[in-house]
Coordinates of N, CA and C in Angstrom, one line a residue:
X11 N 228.6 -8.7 92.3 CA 229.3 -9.8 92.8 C 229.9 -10.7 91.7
X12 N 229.1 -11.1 90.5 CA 230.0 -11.6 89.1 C 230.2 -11.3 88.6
X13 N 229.9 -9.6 88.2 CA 230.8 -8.5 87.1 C 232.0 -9.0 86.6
X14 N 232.7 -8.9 88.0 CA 234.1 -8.7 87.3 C 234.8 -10.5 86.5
X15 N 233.8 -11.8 86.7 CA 233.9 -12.9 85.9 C 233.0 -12.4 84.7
X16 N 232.0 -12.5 84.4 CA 231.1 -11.9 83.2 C 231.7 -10.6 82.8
X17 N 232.5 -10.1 83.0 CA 233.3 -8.6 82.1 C 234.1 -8.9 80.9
X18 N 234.6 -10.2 81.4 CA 236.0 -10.1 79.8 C 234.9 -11.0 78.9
X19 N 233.6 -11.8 79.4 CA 232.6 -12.8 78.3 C 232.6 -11.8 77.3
X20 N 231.1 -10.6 78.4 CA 230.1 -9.6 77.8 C 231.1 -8.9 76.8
X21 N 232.6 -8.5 77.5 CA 233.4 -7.5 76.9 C 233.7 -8.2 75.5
X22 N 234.1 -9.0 75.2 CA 234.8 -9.8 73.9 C 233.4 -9.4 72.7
X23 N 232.4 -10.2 73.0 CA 230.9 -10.1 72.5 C 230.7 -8.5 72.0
X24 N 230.5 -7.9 73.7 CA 230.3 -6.1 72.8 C 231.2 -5.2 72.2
X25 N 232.7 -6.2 72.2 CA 233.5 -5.5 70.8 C 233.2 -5.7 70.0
X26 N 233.2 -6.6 69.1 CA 233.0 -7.2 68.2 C 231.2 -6.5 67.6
X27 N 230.4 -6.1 68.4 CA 228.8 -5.5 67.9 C 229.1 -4.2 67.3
X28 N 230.1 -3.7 68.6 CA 229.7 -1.9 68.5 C 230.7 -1.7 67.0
X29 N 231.8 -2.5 66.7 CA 232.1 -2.5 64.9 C 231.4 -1.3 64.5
X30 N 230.5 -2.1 63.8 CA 229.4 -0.7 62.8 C 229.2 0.3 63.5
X31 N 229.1 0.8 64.8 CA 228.7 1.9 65.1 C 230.3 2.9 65.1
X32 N 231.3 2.4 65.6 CA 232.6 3.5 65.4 C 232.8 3.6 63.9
X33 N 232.3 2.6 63.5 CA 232.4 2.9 61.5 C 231.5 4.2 61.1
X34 N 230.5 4.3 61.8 CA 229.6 4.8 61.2 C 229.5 6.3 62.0
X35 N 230.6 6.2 63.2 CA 231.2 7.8 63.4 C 229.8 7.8 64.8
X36 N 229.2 6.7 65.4 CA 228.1 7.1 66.5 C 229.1 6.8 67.8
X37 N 228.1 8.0 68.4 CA 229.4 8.2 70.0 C 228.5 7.1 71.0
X38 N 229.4 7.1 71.9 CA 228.6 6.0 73.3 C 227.2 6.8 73.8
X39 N 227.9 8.3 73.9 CA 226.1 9.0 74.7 C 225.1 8.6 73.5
X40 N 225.0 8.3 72.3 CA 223.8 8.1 72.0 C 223.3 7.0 71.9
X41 N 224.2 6.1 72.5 CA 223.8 4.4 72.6 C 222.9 4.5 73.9
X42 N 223.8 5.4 74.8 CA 223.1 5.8 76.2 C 222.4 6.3 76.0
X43 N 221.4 7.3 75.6 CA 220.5 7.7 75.5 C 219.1 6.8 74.3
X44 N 220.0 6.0 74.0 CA 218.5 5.3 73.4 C 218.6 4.0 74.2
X45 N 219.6 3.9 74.8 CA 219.4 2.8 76.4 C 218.5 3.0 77.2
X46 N 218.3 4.7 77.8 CA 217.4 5.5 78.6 C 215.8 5.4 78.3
X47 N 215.7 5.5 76.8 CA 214.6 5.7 76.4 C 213.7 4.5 76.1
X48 N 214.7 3.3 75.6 CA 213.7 1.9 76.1 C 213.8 1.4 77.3
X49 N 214.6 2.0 78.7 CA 214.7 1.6 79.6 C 213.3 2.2 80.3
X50 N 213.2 3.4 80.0 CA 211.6 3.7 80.2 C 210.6 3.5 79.4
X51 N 210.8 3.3 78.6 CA 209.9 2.4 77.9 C 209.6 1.6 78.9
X52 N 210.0 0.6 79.0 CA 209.8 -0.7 80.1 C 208.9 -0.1 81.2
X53 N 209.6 1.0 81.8 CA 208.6 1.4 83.2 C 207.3 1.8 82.7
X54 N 207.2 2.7 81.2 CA 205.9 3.3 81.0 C 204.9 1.9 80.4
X55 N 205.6 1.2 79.9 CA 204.8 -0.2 79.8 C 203.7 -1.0 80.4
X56 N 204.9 -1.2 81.6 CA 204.8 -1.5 83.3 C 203.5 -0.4 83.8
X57 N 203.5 0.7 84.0 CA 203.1 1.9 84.0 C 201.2 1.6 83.7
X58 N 201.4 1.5 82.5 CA 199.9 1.4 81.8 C 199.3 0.1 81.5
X59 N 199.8 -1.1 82.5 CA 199.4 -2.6 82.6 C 199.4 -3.2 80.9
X60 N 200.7 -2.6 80.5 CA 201.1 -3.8 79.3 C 201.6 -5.0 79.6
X61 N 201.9 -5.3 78.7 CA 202.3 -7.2 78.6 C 203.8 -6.9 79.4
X62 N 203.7 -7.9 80.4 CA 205.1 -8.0 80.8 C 206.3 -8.4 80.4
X63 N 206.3 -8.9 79.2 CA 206.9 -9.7 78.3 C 207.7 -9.2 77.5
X64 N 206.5 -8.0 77.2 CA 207.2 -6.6 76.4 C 208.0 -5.9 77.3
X65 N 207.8 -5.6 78.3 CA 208.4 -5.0 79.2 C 209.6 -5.7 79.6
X66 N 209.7 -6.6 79.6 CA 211.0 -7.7 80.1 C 211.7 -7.8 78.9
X67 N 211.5 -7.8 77.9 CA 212.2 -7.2 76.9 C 212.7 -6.0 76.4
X68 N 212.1 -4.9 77.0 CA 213.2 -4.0 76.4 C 213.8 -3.4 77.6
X69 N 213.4 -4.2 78.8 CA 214.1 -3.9 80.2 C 215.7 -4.6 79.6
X70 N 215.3 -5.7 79.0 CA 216.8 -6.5 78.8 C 217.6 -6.0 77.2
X71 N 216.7 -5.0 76.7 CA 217.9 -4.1 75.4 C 218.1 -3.2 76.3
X72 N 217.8 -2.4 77.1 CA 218.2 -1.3 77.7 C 219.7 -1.9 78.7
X73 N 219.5 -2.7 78.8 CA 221.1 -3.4 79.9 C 222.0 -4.1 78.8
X74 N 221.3 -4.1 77.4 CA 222.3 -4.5 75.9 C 223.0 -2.9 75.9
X75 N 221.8 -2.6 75.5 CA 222.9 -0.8 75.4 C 223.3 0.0 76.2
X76 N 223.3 -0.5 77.2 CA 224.0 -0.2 78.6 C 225.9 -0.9 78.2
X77 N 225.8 -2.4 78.0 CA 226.6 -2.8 78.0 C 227.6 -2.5 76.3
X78 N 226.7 -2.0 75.7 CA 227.4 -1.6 74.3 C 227.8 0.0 74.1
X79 N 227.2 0.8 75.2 CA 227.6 2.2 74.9 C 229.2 2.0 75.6
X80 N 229.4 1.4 76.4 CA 230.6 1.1 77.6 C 231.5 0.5 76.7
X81 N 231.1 -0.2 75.5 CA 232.5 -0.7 74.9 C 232.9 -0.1 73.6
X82 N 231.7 0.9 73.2 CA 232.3 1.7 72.1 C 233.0 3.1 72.8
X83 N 232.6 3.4 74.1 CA 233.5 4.4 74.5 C 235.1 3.8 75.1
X84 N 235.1 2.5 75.0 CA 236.3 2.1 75.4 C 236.8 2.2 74.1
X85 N 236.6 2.2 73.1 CA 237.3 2.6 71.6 C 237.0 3.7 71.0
X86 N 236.7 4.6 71.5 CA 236.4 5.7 71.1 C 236.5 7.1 71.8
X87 N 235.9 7.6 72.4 CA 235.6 9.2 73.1 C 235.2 9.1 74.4
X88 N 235.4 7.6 74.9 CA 235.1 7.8 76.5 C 235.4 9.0 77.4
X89 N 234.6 9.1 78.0 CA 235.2 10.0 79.5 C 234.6 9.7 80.6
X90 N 235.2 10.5 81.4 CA 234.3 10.5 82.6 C 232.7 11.0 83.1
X91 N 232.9 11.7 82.5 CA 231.6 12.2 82.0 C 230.9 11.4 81.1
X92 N 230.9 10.7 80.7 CA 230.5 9.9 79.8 C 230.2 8.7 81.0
X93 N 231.0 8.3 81.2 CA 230.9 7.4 82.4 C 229.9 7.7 83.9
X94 N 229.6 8.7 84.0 CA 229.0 9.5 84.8 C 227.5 9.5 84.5
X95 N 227.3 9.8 82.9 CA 226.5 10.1 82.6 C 225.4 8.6 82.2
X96 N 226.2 7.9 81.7 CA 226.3 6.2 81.6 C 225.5 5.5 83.1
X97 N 225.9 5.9 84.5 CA 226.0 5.2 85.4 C 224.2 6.3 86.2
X98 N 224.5 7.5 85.7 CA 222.7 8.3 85.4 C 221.8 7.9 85.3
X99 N 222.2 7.6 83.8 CA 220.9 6.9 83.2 C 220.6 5.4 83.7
X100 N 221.7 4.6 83.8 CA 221.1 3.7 84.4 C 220.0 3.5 86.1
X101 N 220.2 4.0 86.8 CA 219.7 4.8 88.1 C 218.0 5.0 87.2
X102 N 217.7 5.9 86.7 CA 216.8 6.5 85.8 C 216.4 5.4 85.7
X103 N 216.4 4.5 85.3 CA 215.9 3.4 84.4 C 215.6 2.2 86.1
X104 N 216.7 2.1 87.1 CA 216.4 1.3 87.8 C 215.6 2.0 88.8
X105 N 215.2 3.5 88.8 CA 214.4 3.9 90.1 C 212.7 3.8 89.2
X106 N 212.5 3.6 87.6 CA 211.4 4.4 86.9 C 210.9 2.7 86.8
X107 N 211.3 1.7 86.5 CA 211.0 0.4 86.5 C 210.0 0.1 87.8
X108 N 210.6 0.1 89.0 CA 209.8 -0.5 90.1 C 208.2 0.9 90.2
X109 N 208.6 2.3 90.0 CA 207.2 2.6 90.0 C 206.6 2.5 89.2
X110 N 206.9 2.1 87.9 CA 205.7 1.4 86.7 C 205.2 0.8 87.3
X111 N 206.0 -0.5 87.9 CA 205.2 -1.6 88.7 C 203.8 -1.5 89.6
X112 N 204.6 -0.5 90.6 CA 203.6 0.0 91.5 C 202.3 1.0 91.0
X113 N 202.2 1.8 89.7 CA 201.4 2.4 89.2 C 200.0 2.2 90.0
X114 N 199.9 1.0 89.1 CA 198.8 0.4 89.5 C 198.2 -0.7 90.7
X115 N 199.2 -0.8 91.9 CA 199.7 -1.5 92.5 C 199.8 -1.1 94.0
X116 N 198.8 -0.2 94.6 CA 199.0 0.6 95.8 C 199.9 -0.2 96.6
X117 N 199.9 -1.4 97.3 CA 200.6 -2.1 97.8 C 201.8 -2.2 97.9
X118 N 202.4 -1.9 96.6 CA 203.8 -1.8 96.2 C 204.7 -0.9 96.9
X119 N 204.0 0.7 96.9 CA 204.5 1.6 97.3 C 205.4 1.6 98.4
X120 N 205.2 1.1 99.6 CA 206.0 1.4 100.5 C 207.4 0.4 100.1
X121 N 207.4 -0.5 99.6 CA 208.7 -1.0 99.3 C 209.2 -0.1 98.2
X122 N 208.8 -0.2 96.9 CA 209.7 0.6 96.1 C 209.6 2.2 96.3
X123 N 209.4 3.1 97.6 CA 210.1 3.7 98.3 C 211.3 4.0 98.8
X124 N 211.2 3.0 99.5 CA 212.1 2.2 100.1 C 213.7 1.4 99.6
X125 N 213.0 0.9 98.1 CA 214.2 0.4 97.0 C 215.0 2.0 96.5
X126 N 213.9 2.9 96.0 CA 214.7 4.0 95.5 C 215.4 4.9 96.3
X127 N 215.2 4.5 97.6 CA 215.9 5.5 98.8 C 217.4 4.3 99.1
X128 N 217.4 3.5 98.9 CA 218.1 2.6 98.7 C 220.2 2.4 97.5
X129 N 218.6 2.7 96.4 CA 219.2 2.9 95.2 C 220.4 4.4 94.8
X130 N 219.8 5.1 95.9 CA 219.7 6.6 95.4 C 221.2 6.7 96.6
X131 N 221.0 6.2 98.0 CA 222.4 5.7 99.1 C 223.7 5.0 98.5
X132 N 223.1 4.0 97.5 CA 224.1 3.1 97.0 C 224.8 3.8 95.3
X133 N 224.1 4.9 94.9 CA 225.2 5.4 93.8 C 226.0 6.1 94.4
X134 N 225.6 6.6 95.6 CA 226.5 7.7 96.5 C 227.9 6.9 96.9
X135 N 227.0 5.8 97.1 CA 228.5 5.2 97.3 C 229.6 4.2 96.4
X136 N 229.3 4.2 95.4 CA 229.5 3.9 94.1 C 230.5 4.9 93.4
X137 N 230.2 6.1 93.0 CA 230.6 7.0 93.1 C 231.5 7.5 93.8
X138 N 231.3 7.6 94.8 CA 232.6 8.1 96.2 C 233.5 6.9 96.3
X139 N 233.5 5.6 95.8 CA 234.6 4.5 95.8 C 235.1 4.3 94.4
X140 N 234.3 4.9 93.6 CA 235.5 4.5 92.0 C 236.2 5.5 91.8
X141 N 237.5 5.2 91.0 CA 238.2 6.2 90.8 C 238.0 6.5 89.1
X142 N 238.8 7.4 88.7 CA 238.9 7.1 87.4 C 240.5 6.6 86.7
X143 N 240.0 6.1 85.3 CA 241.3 5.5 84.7 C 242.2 6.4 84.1
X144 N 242.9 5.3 83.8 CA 244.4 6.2 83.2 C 244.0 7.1 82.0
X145 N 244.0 8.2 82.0 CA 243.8 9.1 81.1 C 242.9 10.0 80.7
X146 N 241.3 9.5 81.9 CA 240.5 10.2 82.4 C 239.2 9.7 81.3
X147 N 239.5 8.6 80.5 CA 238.5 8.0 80.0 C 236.9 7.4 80.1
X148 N 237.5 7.1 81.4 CA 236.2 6.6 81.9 C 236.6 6.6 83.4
X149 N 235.4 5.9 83.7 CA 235.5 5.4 85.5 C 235.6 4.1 85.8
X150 N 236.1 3.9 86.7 CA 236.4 2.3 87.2 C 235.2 2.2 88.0
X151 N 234.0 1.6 88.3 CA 233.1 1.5 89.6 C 233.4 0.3 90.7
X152 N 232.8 1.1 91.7 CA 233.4 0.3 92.7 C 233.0 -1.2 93.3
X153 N 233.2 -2.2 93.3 CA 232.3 -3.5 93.6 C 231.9 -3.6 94.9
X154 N 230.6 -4.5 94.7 CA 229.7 -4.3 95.6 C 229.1 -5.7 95.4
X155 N 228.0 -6.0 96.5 CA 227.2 -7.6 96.3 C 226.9 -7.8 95.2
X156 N 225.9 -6.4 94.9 CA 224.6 -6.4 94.2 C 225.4 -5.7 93.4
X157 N 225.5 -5.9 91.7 CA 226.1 -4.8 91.1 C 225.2 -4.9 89.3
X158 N 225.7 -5.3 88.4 CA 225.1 -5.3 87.1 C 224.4 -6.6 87.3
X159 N 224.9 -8.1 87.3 CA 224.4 -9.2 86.6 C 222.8 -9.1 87.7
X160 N 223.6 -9.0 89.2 CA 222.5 -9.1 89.7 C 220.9 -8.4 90.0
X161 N 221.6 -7.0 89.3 CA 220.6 -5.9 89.2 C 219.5 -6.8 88.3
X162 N 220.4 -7.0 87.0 CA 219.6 -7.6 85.5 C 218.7 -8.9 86.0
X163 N 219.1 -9.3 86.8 CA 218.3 -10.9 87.3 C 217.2 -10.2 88.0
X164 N 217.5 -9.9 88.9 CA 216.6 -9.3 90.0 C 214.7 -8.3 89.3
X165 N 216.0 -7.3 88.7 CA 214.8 -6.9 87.7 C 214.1 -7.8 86.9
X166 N 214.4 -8.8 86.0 CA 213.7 -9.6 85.3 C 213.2 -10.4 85.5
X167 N 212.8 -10.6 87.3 CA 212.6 -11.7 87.8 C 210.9 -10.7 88.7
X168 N 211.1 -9.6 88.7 CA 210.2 -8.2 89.3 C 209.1 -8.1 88.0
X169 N 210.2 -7.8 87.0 CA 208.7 -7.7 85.9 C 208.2 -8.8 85.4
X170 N 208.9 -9.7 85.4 CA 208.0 -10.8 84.5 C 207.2 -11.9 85.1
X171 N 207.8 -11.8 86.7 CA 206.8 -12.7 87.6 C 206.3 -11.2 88.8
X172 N 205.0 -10.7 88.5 CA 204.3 -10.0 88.8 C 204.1 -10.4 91.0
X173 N 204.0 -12.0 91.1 CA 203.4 -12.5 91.9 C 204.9 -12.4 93.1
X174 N 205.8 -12.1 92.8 CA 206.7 -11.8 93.0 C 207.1 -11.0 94.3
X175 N 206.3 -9.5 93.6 CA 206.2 -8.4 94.4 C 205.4 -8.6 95.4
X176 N 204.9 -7.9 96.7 CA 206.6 -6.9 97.3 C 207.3 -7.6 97.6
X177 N 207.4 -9.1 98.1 CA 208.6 -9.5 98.6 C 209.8 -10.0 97.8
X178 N 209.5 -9.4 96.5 CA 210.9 -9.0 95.9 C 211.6 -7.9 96.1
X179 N 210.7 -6.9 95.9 CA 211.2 -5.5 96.2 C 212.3 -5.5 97.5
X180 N 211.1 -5.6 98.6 CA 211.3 -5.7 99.6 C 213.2 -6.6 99.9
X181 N 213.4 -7.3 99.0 CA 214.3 -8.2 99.4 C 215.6 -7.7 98.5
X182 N 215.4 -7.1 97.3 CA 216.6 -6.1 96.7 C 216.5 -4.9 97.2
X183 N 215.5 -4.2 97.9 CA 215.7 -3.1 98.3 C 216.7 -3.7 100.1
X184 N 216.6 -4.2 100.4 CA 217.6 -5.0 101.6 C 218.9 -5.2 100.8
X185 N 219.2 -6.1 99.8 CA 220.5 -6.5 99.4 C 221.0 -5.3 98.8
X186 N 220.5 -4.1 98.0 CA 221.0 -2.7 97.6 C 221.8 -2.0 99.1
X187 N 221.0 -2.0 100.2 CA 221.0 -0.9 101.0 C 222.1 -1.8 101.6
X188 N 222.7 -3.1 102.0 CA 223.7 -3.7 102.6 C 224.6 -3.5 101.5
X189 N 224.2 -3.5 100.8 CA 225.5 -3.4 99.4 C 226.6 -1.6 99.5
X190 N 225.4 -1.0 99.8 CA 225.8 0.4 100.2 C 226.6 0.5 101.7
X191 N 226.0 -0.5 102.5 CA 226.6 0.0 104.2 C 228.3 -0.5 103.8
X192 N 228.1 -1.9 102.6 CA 229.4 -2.5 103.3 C 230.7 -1.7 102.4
X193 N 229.9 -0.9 101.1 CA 230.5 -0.1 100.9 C 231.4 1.1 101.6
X194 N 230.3 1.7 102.4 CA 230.8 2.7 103.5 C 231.6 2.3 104.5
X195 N 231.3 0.6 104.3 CA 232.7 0.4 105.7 C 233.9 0.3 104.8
X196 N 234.0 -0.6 103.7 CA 235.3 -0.6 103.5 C 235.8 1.0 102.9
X197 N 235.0 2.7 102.6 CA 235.5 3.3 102.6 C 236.3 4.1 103.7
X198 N 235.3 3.7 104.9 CA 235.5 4.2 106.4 C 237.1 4.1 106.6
X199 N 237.3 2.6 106.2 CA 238.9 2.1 106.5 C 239.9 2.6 105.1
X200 N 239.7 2.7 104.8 CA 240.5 3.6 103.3 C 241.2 4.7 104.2
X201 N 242.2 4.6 104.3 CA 242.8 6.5 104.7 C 242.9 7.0 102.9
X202 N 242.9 8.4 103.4 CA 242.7 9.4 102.2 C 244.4 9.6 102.1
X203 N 244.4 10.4 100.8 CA 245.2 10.5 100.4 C 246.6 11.9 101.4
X204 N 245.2 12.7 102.2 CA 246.3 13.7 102.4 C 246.2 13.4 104.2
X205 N 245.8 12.3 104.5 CA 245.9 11.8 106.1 C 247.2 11.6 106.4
X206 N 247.7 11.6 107.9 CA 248.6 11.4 108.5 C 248.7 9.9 109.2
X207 N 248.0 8.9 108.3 CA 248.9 7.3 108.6 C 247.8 6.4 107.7
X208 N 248.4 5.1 107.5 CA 249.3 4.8 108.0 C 250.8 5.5 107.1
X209 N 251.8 5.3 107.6 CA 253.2 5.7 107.1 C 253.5 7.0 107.7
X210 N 254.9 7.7 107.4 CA 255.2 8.8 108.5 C 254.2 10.3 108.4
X211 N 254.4 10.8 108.9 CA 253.8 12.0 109.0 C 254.1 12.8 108.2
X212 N 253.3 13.9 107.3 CA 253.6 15.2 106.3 C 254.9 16.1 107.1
X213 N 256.0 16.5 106.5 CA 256.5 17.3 107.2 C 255.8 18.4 107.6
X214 N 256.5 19.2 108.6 CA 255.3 20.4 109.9 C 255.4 21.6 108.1

């Protein structure tokens, strides 16, 4: 919902970081992939009743390098695939966080169930509403309620106030899953490309 106001902040900021890394010849997938790896970090943390603190910390480098692989492939070797693979790992990281939580936490389970079946409806539709950009660089994603800032709040509001859960889960797994329906309606109303209206008909 405030992506697209927080895009040109974050954007200005993660030009200006990823500098040294196009100097130094490093592509976006491996920003993403060491995004991945402290992104679970955080769940395996979560996981084995470490400090939440720690874990709310490298939950919030993993959404840094989230946001910095995205702007070195905008100056560099983006693709779609890249962008695909970018929008993966993050999923990974947002389905592996809530079962850390619940590890230890029987109670949990039936909500963050519930969130990752959620999670799992709403890249589908994420996916099936962005297109890609000019030149096949990257992907454009599609907006929605619930999208980055809110994900990042939501999450850091899950791990670091424990007292939280389920009725936090419980309550982004609700704003994800409306986030997905209202997606599917405005694609419902989209005519495709090779439909017959609105405008004249294909010749016979």
């Amino acid at each position: 919902m405030f992506d697209d106001r927080l895009r040109p902040v974050v954007g200005r900021a993660t030009d200006r970081v990823v500098v040294p890394f196009e100097r130094l010849g490093v592509g976006p997938d491996l920003l993403t992939a060491i995004g991945l790896a402290v992104g679970l970090g955080a769940a395996l943390t979560l996981a084995l009743g470490g400090s939440t603190v720690i874990a709310g910390l490298l939950f919030a480098a993993n959404r840094s390098f989230d946001a910095l692989d995205g702007a070195l492939a905008r100056r560099t070797t983006g693709s779609v695939w890249g962008g695909v693979g970018d929008q993966t790992a993050d999923v990974i990281v947002y389905v592996s966080v809530p079962i850390g939580l619940a590890v230890d936490r029987p109670e949990l389970w039936p909500a963050v169930a519930v969130l990752c079946g959620a999670i799992a409806v709403n890249l589908v539709t994420v996916l099936a509403a962005s297109q890609p950009r000019p030149g096949g660089r990257s992907v454009a994603l599609a907006s929605g309620w619930v999208e980055g800032a809110e994900t990042i709040a939501g999450y850091l509001v899950l791990v670091l106030v424990p007292a939280a859960s389920p009725v936090g889960i419980w309550a982004f797994a609700a704003a994800t899953g409306a986030t997905a329906l209202d997606r599917l309606r405005r694609l419902r109303r989209t005519p495709s490309a090779d439909s017959d209206g609105p405008g004249p008909p294909p010749p016979p």
